[in-house]
Coordinates of C-alpha atoms and ligand atoms in Angstrom, one line a residue:
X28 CA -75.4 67.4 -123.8
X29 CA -74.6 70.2 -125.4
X30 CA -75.9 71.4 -128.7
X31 CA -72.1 71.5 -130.3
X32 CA -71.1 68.5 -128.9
X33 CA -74.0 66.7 -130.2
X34 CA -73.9 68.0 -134.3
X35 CA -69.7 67.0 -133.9
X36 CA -70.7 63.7 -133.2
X37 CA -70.4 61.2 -136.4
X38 CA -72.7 58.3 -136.8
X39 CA -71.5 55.3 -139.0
X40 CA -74.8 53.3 -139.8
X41 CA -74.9 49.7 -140.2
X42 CA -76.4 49.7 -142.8
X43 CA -79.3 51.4 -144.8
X44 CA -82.1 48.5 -144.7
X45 CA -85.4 49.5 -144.1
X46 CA -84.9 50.7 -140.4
X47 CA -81.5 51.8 -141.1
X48 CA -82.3 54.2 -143.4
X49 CA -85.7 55.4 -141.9
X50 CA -83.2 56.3 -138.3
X51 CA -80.7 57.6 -140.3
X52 CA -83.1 60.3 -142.3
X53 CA -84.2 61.3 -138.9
X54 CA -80.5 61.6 -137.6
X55 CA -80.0 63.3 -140.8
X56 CA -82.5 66.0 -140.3
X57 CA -81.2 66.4 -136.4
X58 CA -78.7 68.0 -138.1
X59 CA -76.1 64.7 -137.6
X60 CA -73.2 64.0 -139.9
X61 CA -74.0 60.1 -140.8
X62 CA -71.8 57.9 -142.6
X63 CA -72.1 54.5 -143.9
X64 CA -70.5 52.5 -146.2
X65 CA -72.0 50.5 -149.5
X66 CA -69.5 47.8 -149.9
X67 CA -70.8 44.1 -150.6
X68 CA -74.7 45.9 -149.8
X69 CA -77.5 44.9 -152.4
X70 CA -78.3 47.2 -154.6
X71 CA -81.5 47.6 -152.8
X72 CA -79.6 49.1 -149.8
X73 CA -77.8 51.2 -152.0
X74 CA -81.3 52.9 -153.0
X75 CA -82.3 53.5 -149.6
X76 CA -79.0 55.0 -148.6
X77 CA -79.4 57.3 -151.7
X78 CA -82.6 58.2 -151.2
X79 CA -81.3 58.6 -147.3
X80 CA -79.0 61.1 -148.6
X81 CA -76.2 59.2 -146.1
X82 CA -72.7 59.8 -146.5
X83 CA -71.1 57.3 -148.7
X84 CA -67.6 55.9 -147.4
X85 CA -65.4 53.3 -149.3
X86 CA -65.2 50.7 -147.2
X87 CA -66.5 49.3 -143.2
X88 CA -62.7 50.2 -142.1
X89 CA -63.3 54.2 -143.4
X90 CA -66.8 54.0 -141.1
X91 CA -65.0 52.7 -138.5
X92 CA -61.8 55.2 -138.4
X93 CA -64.4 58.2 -138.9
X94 CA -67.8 57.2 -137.0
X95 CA -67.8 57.9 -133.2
X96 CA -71.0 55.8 -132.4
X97 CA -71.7 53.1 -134.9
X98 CA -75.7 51.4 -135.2
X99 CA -75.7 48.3 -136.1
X100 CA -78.8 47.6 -137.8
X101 CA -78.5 44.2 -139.7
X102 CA -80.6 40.8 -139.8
X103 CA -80.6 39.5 -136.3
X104 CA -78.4 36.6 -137.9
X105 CA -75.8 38.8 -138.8
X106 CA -75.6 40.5 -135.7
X107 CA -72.7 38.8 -133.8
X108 CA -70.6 38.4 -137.6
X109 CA -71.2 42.5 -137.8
X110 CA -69.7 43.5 -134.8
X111 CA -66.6 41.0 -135.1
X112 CA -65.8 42.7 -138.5
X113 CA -65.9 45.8 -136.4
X114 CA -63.8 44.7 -133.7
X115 CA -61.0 43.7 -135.9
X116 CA -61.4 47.0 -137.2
X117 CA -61.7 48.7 -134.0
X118 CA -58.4 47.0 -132.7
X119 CA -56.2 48.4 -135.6
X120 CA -57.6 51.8 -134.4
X121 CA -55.6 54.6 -132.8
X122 CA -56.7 55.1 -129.0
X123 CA -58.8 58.0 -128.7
X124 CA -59.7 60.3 -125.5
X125 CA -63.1 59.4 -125.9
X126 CA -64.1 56.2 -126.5
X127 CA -66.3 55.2 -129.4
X128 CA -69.7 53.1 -129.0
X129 CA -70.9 50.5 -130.4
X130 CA -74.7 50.3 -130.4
X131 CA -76.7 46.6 -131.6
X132 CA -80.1 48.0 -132.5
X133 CA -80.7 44.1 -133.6
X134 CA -83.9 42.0 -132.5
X135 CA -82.1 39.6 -130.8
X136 CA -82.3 38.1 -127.7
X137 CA -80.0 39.3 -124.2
X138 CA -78.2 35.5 -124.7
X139 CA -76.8 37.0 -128.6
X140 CA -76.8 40.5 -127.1
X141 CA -74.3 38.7 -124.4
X142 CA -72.3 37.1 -127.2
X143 CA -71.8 40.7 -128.4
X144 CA -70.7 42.0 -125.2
X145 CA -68.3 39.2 -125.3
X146 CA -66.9 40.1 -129.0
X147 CA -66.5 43.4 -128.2
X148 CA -64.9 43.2 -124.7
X149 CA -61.4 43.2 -125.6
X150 CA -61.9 46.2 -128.1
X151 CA -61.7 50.1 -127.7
X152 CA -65.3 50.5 -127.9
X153 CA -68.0 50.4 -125.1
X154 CA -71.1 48.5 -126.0
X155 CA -74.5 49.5 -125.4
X156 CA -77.5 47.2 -126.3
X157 CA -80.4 48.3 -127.7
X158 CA -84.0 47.3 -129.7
X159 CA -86.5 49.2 -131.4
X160 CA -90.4 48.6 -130.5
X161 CA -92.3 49.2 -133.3
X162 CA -91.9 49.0 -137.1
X163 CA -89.9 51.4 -139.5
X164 CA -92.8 53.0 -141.3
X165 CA -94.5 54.1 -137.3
X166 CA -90.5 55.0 -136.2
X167 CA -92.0 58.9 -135.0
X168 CA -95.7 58.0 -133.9
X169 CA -95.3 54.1 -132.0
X170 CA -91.4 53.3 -131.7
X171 CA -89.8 53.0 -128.6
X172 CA -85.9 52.4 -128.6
X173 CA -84.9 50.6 -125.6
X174 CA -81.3 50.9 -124.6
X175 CA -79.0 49.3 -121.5
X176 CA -75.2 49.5 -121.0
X177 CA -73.0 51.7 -119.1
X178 CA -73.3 54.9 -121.7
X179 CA -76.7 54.0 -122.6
X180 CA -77.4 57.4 -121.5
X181 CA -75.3 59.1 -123.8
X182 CA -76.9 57.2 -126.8
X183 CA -80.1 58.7 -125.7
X184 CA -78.8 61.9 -126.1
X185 CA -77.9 61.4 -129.5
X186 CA -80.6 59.5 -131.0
X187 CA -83.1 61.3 -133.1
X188 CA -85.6 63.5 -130.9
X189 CA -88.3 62.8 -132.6
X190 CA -88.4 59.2 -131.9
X191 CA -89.4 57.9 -128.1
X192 CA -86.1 56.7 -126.2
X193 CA -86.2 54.4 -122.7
X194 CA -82.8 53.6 -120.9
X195 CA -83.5 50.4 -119.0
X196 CA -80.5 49.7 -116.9
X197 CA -76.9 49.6 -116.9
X198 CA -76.8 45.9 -117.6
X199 CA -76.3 45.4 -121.3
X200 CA -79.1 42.7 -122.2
X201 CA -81.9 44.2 -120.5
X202 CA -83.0 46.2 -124.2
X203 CA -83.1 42.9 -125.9
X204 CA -85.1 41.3 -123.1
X205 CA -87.7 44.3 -122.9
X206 CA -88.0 43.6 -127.0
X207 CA -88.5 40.1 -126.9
X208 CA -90.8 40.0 -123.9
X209 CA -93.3 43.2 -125.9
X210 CA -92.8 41.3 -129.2
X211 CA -93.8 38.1 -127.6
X212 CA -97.4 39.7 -126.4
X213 CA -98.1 40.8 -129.5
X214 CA -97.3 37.5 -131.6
X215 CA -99.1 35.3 -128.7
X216 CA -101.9 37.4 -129.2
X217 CA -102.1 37.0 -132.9
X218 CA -101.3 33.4 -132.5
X219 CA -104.5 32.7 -129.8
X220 CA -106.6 35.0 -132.1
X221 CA -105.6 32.7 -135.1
X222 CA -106.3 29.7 -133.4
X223 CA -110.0 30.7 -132.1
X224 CA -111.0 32.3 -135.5
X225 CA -110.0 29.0 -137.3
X226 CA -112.3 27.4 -135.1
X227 CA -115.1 29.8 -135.6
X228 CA -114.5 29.4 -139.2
X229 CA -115.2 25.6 -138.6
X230 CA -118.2 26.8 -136.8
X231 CA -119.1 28.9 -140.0
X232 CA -119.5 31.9 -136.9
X233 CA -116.4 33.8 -138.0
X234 CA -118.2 37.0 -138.7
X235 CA -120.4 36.6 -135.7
X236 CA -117.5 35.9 -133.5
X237 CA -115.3 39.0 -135.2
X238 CA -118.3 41.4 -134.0
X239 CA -118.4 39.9 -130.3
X240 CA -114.7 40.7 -130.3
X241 CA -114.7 44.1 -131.2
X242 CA -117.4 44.8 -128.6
X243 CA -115.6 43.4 -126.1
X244 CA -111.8 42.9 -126.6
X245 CA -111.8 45.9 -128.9
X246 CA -108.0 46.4 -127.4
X247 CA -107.4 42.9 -128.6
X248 CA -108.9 43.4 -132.0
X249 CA -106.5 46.6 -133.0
X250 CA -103.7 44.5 -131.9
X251 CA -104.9 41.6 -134.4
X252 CA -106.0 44.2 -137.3
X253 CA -102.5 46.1 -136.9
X254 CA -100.6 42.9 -137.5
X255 CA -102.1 39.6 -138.3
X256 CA -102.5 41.3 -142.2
X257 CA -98.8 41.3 -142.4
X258 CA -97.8 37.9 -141.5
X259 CA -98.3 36.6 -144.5
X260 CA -95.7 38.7 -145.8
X261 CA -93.7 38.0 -142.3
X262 CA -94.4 34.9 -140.9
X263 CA -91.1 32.9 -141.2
X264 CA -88.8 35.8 -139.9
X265 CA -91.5 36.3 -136.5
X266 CA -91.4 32.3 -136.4
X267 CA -88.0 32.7 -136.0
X268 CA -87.8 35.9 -133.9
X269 CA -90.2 33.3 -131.3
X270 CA -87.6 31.0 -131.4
X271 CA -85.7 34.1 -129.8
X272 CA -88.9 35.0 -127.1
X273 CA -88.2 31.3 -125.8
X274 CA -84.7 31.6 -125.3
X275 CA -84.9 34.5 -123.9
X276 CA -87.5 33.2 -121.6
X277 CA -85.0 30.0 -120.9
X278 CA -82.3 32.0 -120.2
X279 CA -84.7 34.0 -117.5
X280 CA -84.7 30.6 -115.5
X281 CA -88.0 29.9 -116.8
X282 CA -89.4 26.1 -119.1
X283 CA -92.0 28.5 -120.9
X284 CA -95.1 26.5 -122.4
X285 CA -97.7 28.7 -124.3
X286 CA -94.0 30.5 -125.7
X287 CA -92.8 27.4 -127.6
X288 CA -96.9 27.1 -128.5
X289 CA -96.9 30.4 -130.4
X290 CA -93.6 29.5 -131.9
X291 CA -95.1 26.9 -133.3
X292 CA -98.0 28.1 -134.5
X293 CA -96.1 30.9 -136.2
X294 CA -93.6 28.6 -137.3
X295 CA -96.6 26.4 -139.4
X296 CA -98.3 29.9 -140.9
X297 CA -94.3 30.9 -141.9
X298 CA -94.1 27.2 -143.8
X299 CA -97.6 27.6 -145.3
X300 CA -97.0 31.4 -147.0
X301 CA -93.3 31.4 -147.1
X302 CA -93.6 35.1 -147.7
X303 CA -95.4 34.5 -151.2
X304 CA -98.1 36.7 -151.1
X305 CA -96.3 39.8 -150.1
X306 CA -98.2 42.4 -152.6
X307 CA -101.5 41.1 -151.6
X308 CA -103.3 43.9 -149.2
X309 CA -104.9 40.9 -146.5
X310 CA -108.0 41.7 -144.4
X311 CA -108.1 39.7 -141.0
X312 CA -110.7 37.8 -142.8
X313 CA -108.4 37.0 -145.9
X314 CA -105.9 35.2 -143.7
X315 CA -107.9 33.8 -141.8
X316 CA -110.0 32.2 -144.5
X317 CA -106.7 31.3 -146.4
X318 CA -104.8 29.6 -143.1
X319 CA -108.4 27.6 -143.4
X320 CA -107.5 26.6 -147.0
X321 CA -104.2 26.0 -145.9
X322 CA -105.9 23.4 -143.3
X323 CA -103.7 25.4 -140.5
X324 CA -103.9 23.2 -137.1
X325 CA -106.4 20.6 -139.0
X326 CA -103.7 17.7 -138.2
X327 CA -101.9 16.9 -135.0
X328 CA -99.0 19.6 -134.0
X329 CA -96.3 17.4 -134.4
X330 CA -97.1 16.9 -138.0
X331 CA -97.6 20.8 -138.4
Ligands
LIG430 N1 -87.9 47.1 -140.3 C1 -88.6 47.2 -139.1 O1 -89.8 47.7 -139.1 C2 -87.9 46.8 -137.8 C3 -88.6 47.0 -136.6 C4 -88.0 46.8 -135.4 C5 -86.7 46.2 -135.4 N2 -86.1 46.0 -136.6 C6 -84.7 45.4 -136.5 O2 -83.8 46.2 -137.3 C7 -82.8 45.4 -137.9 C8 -82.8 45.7 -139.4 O3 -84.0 45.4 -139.9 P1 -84.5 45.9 -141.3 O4 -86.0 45.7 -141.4 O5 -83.9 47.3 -141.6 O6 -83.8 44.9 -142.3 P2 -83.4 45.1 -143.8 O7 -84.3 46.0 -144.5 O8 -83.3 43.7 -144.4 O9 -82.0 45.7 -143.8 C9 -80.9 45.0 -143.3 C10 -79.6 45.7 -143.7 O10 -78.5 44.9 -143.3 C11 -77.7 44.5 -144.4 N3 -77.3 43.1 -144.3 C12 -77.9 42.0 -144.6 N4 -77.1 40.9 -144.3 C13 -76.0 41.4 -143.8 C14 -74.8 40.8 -143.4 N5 -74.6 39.4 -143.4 N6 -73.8 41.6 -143.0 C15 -73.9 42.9 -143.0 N7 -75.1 43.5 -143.4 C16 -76.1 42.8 -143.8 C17 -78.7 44.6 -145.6 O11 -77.9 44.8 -146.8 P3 -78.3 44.0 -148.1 O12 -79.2 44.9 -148.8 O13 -77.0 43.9 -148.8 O14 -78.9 42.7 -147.8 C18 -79.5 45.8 -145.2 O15 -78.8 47.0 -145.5 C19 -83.2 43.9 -137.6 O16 -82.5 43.5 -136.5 C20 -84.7 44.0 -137.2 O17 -85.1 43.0 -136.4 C21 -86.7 46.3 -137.8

């Protein structure tokens, strides 16, 4: 695409969150005009979009009217509501020669990415599904945004260079599947991990047993250390986001079995911390010694 074409191009951001404003400073410094809009936001989100230094508009209907590609970057629950406030929107719009685009950047999975499609269908907007790999603070050195739909290509070109971009396919649902089926590796292997070290904490071999990792799963171990420190702080929202993993997996045409295991387990650390402890720094260690405490998996799984 061409260079003029690209810095025309208007952005309306949905909304300034913690990965909404982290893609919209890099759009930003791409040299991108990026609008968003602060009405009924917390005044958390307001911070981040000032610190963002985003383009304030009065209202979701002034994004809409001026944005040619609008990010929706939401809580996965508020996904489907978003983008039917924008269809009403989009439908009181003037047509245009060139369509506008609606991109869901959401962790959700292809069944709610399909629901989208479905909201959208009847509006003068084309869709294209999307996820981000990877967390907001890592955006530039480990995220990966996934995209699929028709003009999936063209969202490439617009999103920030300096963050790593994949089109899948032209079947919108594919992103959100590719998401799901990375973030369910990772949580399975924290889950499994959780699950022997709690044993070898029965075993009073933790350390031991941490070592023979690290010599020979060291893979495994950065995976653990990168992640399992945060769940105390995330638990419930990754329990839920397993949930999504097994529907996804359902929806495949598969009964998954170690899936709806993780889930669980997840689930059960989420009810245990309920995101109490979030301005504790955790070693693997900590958690593991509190989810001991806690008496994680020391009764029968249904009564987890
Ligand atoms: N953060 C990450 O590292 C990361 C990584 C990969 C994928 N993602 C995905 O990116 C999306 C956004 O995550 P995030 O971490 O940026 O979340 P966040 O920090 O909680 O930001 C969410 C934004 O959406 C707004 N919002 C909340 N409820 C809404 C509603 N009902 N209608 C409209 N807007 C609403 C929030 O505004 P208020 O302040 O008013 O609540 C906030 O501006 C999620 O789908 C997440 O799974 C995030």
């Amino acid at each position: 695409m061409d260079t003029n074409r690209r810095s025309t191009t208007v952005i309306g951001l949905l909304y300034p969150g913690e990965m909404g404003a982290a893609l919209g400073r890099l759009l930003r410094s791409d040299g991108l005009r990026v609008v968003t809009t602060l009405q009924d936001r917390s005044p958390r989100t307001q911070t981040l979009s000032r610190d963002t230094g985003l383009e304030e508009l009065g209202s979701l209907a002034a994004v809409v009217r001026t944005a040619d590609v609008l990010l929706s970057l939401v809580p996965p629950t508020a996904a489907v509501a978003v983008a039917c406030q924008c269809r009403e929107l989009l439908a009181e719009q003037p047509a245009r020669s060139t369509r506008r685009i609606y991109v869901d950047l959401n962790s959700i999975s292809p069944v709610t990415a399909g629901q989208i499609a479905e909201v959208l269908a009847a509006a003068p907007v084309d869709f294209v599904n999307g996820a981000i790999s990877g967390s907001a603070a890592y955006l530039t050195s480990r995220g990966v945004v996934y995209l699929s739909g028709p003009r999936a290509a063209r969202v490439a070109e617009l999103l920030p260079k300096a963050v790593a971009v994949q089109v899948l396919g032209d079947v919108p649902g594919q992103a959100s599947a590719m998401r799901m089926l990375l973030s369910g590796l990772a949580k399975g292997v924290v889950a499994l991990f959780v699950e022997m070290a709690l044993a070898a904490r029965q075993a009073d071999i933790l350390e031991p047993l941490l070592t023979a990792y690290q010599t020979s799963y060291p893979g495994i171990l950065e995976v653990v250390e990168r992640s399992l420190p945060t769940f105390p702080r995330h638990a419930v929202r990754r329990g839920q986001e397993m949930a999504e993993v097994e529907t996804t997996l359902t929806h495949l045409g598969l009964c998954p079995a170690i899936t709806a295991s993780i889930r669980e387990v997840i689930a059960a650390m989420g009810n245990l911390w309920q995101g109490k402890d979030e301005n504790r720094n955790w070693s693997v260690i900590d958690v593991i010694n509190d989810l001991h405490r806690r008496q994680l998996l020391q009764q029968p799984r249904a009564e987890m």
